[in-house]
Amino acid sequence: MHEVDMTRCLLLSMNEWKQQHAPRVPAVDRVHLEVGTFTCVEPDQLVVTWADAVKGSWLDGAELVIESVPLVGRCLRCQATYSPDPADGFRSPCCQHPMEEIVSGRELRIRSVAYGFESAPSPTNPVSHPTAAR
């Protein structure tokens, strides 16, 4: 199940990013992810796995938005770029040479994070904290 492993890696990256903002904790609304079609990751399953993994964490409620990146190959014989077709064995449509270079489609990266910080309490708008029963 690639999606579970990918979610773990994504959470590790997000936790490292969070540490860069310490001691403040960013309030994340959305994580924009680029996922190549040649990664064997199912975007819908990744969204479900993400939602389950972030429950109860600092990322709870953060939406995972996935942008699909198509597979594009380059023929080293004719230098043409093309959309490889698995039915044709991913061969170049111009000369039938096997695909040797992938230009895009293997991406799995965070493109951006939509976030903010809670504003600090002011004397006119104090934050109240419940007190523990004694």
PDB file of C-alpha atoms in Angstrom:
ATOM      1  CA  MET A   1       0.000   0.000   0.000  1.00  0.00           C
ATOM      2  CA  HIS A   2       2.026   2.941  -1.342  1.00  0.00           C
ATOM      3  CA  GLU A   3      -0.404   5.480   0.055  1.00  0.00           C
ATOM      4  CA  VAL A   4       0.358   4.620   3.690  1.00  0.00           C
ATOM      5  CA  ASP A   5       4.105   4.971   3.120  1.00  0.00           C
ATOM      6  CA  MET A   6       3.607   8.189   1.172  1.00  0.00           C
ATOM      7  CA  THR A   7       1.432   9.589   3.951  1.00  0.00           C
ATOM      8  CA  ARG A   8       4.126   8.757   6.511  1.00  0.00           C
ATOM      9  CA  CYS A   9       6.737  10.580   4.419  1.00  0.00           C
ATOM     10  CA  LEU A  10       4.394  13.525   3.952  1.00  0.00           C
ATOM     11  CA  LEU A  11       3.781  13.725   7.708  1.00  0.00           C
ATOM     12  CA  LEU A  12       7.528  13.613   8.390  1.00  0.00           C
ATOM     13  CA  SER A  13       8.055  16.490   5.958  1.00  0.00           C
ATOM     14  CA  MET A  14       5.230  18.496   7.482  1.00  0.00           C
ATOM     15  CA  ASN A  15       6.589  17.939  11.004  1.00  0.00           C
ATOM     16  CA  GLU A  16      10.032  19.132   9.890  1.00  0.00           C
ATOM     17  CA  TRP A  17       8.368  22.201   8.348  1.00  0.00           C
ATOM     18  CA  LYS A  18       6.472  22.812  11.600  1.00  0.00           C
ATOM     19  CA  GLN A  19       9.768  22.803  13.532  1.00  0.00           C
ATOM     20  CA  GLN A  20      10.996  25.672  11.341  1.00  0.00           C
ATOM     21  CA  HIS A  21       8.182  27.811  12.777  1.00  0.00           C
ATOM     22  CA  ALA A  22       8.704  26.849  16.445  1.00  0.00           C
ATOM     23  CA  PRO A  23       7.648  27.868  18.975  1.00  0.00           C
ATOM     24  CA  ARG A  24       4.589  28.930  16.973  1.00  0.00           C
ATOM     25  CA  VAL A  25       2.423  26.205  15.467  1.00  0.00           C
ATOM     26  CA  PRO A  26       1.029  26.945  12.010  1.00  0.00           C
ATOM     27  CA  ALA A  27      -2.709  26.421  11.501  1.00  0.00           C
ATOM     28  CA  VAL A  28      -2.751  24.532   8.190  1.00  0.00           C
ATOM     29  CA  ASP A  29      -5.804  24.825   5.950  1.00  0.00           C
ATOM     30  CA  ARG A  30      -4.540  22.974   2.875  1.00  0.00           C
ATOM     31  CA  VAL A  31      -1.506  21.050   1.687  1.00  0.00           C
ATOM     32  CA  HIS A  32      -1.103  21.183  -2.096  1.00  0.00           C
ATOM     33  CA  LEU A  33       0.636  18.096  -3.407  1.00  0.00           C
ATOM     34  CA  GLU A  34       1.895  17.243  -6.899  1.00  0.00           C
ATOM     35  CA  VAL A  35       1.514  13.547  -7.700  1.00  0.00           C
ATOM     36  CA  GLY A  36       2.822  12.101 -10.939  1.00  0.00           C
ATOM     37  CA  THR A  37       0.668   9.572 -12.753  1.00  0.00           C
ATOM     38  CA  PHE A  38       3.683   7.218 -12.956  1.00  0.00           C
ATOM     39  CA  THR A  39       4.113   6.973  -9.157  1.00  0.00           C
ATOM     40  CA  CYS A  40       1.568   4.172  -8.687  1.00  0.00           C
ATOM     41  CA  VAL A  41      -0.099   6.280  -5.986  1.00  0.00           C
ATOM     42  CA  GLU A  42      -3.886   6.474  -6.037  1.00  0.00           C
ATOM     43  CA  PRO A  43      -4.766  10.129  -5.287  1.00  0.00           C
ATOM     44  CA  ASP A  44      -8.217   9.329  -3.825  1.00  0.00           C
ATOM     45  CA  GLN A  45      -6.727   6.725  -1.506  1.00  0.00           C
ATOM     46  CA  LEU A  46      -3.954   9.140  -0.491  1.00  0.00           C
ATOM     47  CA  VAL A  47      -6.590  11.722   0.526  1.00  0.00           C
ATOM     48  CA  VAL A  48      -8.375   9.130   2.684  1.00  0.00           C
ATOM     49  CA  THR A  49      -5.115   7.916   4.247  1.00  0.00           C
ATOM     50  CA  TRP A  50      -4.091  11.529   4.970  1.00  0.00           C
ATOM     51  CA  ALA A  51      -7.433  12.345   6.625  1.00  0.00           C
ATOM     52  CA  ASP A  52      -7.138   9.305   8.904  1.00  0.00           C
ATOM     53  CA  ALA A  53      -3.480   9.992   9.748  1.00  0.00           C
ATOM     54  CA  VAL A  54      -3.955  13.628  10.801  1.00  0.00           C
ATOM     55  CA  LYS A  55      -6.943  13.087  13.104  1.00  0.00           C
ATOM     56  CA  GLY A  56      -6.152  14.452  16.539  1.00  0.00           C
ATOM     57  CA  SER A  57      -2.850  15.985  15.409  1.00  0.00           C
ATOM     58  CA  TRP A  58      -1.822  19.575  14.753  1.00  0.00           C
ATOM     59  CA  LEU A  59      -2.863  18.936  11.117  1.00  0.00           C
ATOM     60  CA  ASP A  60      -6.382  17.787  11.992  1.00  0.00           C
ATOM     61  CA  GLY A  61      -8.783  19.278   9.443  1.00  0.00           C
ATOM     62  CA  ALA A  62      -6.086  20.191   6.935  1.00  0.00           C
ATOM     63  CA  GLU A  63      -7.234  19.345   3.423  1.00  0.00           C
ATOM     64  CA  LEU A  64      -4.929  17.486   1.046  1.00  0.00           C
ATOM     65  CA  VAL A  65      -5.292  18.926  -2.466  1.00  0.00           C
ATOM     66  CA  ILE A  66      -3.702  16.833  -5.194  1.00  0.00           C
ATOM     67  CA  GLU A  67      -2.607  18.063  -8.596  1.00  0.00           C
ATOM     68  CA  SER A  68      -1.988  15.237 -11.036  1.00  0.00           C
ATOM     69  CA  VAL A  69       1.184  15.516 -13.143  1.00  0.00           C
ATOM     70  CA  PRO A  70       0.990  13.575 -16.410  1.00  0.00           C
ATOM     71  CA  LEU A  71       3.654  11.165 -17.603  1.00  0.00           C
ATOM     72  CA  VAL A  72       5.800  12.746 -20.312  1.00  0.00           C
ATOM     73  CA  GLY A  73       8.706  10.937 -21.927  1.00  0.00           C
ATOM     74  CA  ARG A  74      11.478  12.059 -24.229  1.00  0.00           C
ATOM     75  CA  CYS A  75      12.801  10.010 -27.101  1.00  0.00           C
ATOM     76  CA  LEU A  76      16.592  10.134 -27.081  1.00  0.00           C
ATOM     77  CA  ARG A  77      16.719   9.205 -30.783  1.00  0.00           C
ATOM     78  CA  CYS A  78      14.500  11.948 -32.162  1.00  0.00           C
ATOM     79  CA  GLN A  79      14.454  14.250 -29.064  1.00  0.00           C
ATOM     80  CA  ALA A  80      10.654  14.459 -29.206  1.00  0.00           C
ATOM     81  CA  THR A  81       8.603  14.644 -25.997  1.00  0.00           C
ATOM     82  CA  TYR A  82       5.424  12.601 -25.864  1.00  0.00           C
ATOM     83  CA  SER A  83       2.741  11.139 -23.631  1.00  0.00           C
ATOM     84  CA  PRO A  84       3.720   7.465 -23.358  1.00  0.00           C
ATOM     85  CA  ASP A  85       0.993   4.907 -23.900  1.00  0.00           C
ATOM     86  CA  PRO A  86       1.251   1.670 -21.898  1.00  0.00           C
ATOM     87  CA  ALA A  87      -0.576  -0.142 -24.716  1.00  0.00           C
ATOM     88  CA  ASP A  88       2.370   0.725 -26.988  1.00  0.00           C
ATOM     89  CA  GLY A  89       4.947  -0.317 -24.395  1.00  0.00           C
ATOM     90  CA  PHE A  90       5.668   3.363 -23.608  1.00  0.00           C
ATOM     91  CA  ARG A  91       7.477   3.615 -26.962  1.00  0.00           C
ATOM     92  CA  SER A  92       8.030   6.856 -28.823  1.00  0.00           C
ATOM     93  CA  PRO A  93       5.154   7.381 -31.272  1.00  0.00           C
ATOM     94  CA  CYS A  94       7.507   8.833 -33.891  1.00  0.00           C
ATOM     95  CA  CYS A  95      10.117   6.079 -34.120  1.00  0.00           C
ATOM     96  CA  GLN A  96       8.909   3.319 -31.760  1.00  0.00           C
ATOM     97  CA  HIS A  97      12.115   3.598 -29.699  1.00  0.00           C
ATOM     98  CA  PRO A  98      11.629   2.515 -26.050  1.00  0.00           C
ATOM     99  CA  MET A  99      11.170   5.306 -23.534  1.00  0.00           C
ATOM    100  CA  GLU A 100      14.530   6.070 -21.944  1.00  0.00           C
ATOM    101  CA  GLU A 101      13.885   9.402 -20.257  1.00  0.00           C
ATOM    102  CA  ILE A 102      10.991  10.531 -18.083  1.00  0.00           C
ATOM    103  CA  VAL A 103      10.439  14.283 -18.216  1.00  0.00           C
ATOM    104  CA  SER A 104       7.546  14.314 -15.746  1.00  0.00           C
ATOM    105  CA  GLY A 105       5.118  11.966 -14.065  1.00  0.00           C
ATOM    106  CA  ARG A 106       7.229  10.654 -11.170  1.00  0.00           C
ATOM    107  CA  GLU A 107       6.687  13.666  -8.894  1.00  0.00           C
ATOM    108  CA  LEU A 108       5.504  13.365  -5.347  1.00  0.00           C
ATOM    109  CA  ARG A 109       6.153  16.684  -3.673  1.00  0.00           C
ATOM    110  CA  ILE A 110       4.566  19.387  -1.615  1.00  0.00           C
ATOM    111  CA  ARG A 111       3.874  22.321  -3.934  1.00  0.00           C
ATOM    112  CA  SER A 112       2.571  24.686  -1.268  1.00  0.00           C
ATOM    113  CA  VAL A 113       0.954  24.916   2.148  1.00  0.00           C
ATOM    114  CA  ALA A 114      -1.917  27.290   2.934  1.00  0.00           C
ATOM    115  CA  TYR A 115      -1.572  28.267   6.570  1.00  0.00           C
ATOM    116  CA  GLY A 116      -1.733  31.057   9.108  1.00  0.00           C
ATOM    117  CA  PHE A 117      -1.016  31.752  12.732  1.00  0.00           C
ATOM    118  CA  GLU A 118      -3.423  32.598  15.491  1.00  0.00           C
ATOM    119  CA  SER A 119      -3.033  36.210  16.490  1.00  0.00           C
ATOM    120  CA  ALA A 120      -1.574  36.889  19.907  1.00  0.00           C
ATOM    121  CA  PRO A 121      -4.088  37.751  22.624  1.00  0.00           C
ATOM    122  CA  SER A 122      -4.521  41.461  23.221  1.00  0.00           C
ATOM    123  CA  PRO A 123      -5.603  43.198  26.442  1.00  0.00           C
ATOM    124  CA  THR A 124      -9.006  43.888  24.846  1.00  0.00           C
ATOM    125  CA  ASN A 125      -9.351  40.324  23.536  1.00  0.00           C
ATOM    126  CA  PRO A 126      -7.743  37.951  26.076  1.00  0.00           C
ATOM    127  CA  VAL A 127      -7.688  34.232  25.501  1.00  0.00           C
ATOM    128  CA  SER A 128      -9.288  32.311  28.325  1.00  0.00           C
ATOM    129  CA  HIS A 129      -8.009  28.935  29.386  1.00  0.00           C
ATOM    130  CA  PRO A 130     -10.141  26.610  31.472  1.00  0.00           C
ATOM    131  CA  THR A 131      -8.698  26.039  34.898  1.00  0.00           C
ATOM    132  CA  ALA A 132      -8.197  22.568  36.253  1.00  0.00           C
ATOM    133  CA  ALA A 133     -10.414  21.397  39.096  1.00  0.00           C
ATOM    134  CA  ARG A 134      -8.552  21.256  42.360  1.00  0.00           C
TER     135      ARG A 134
END
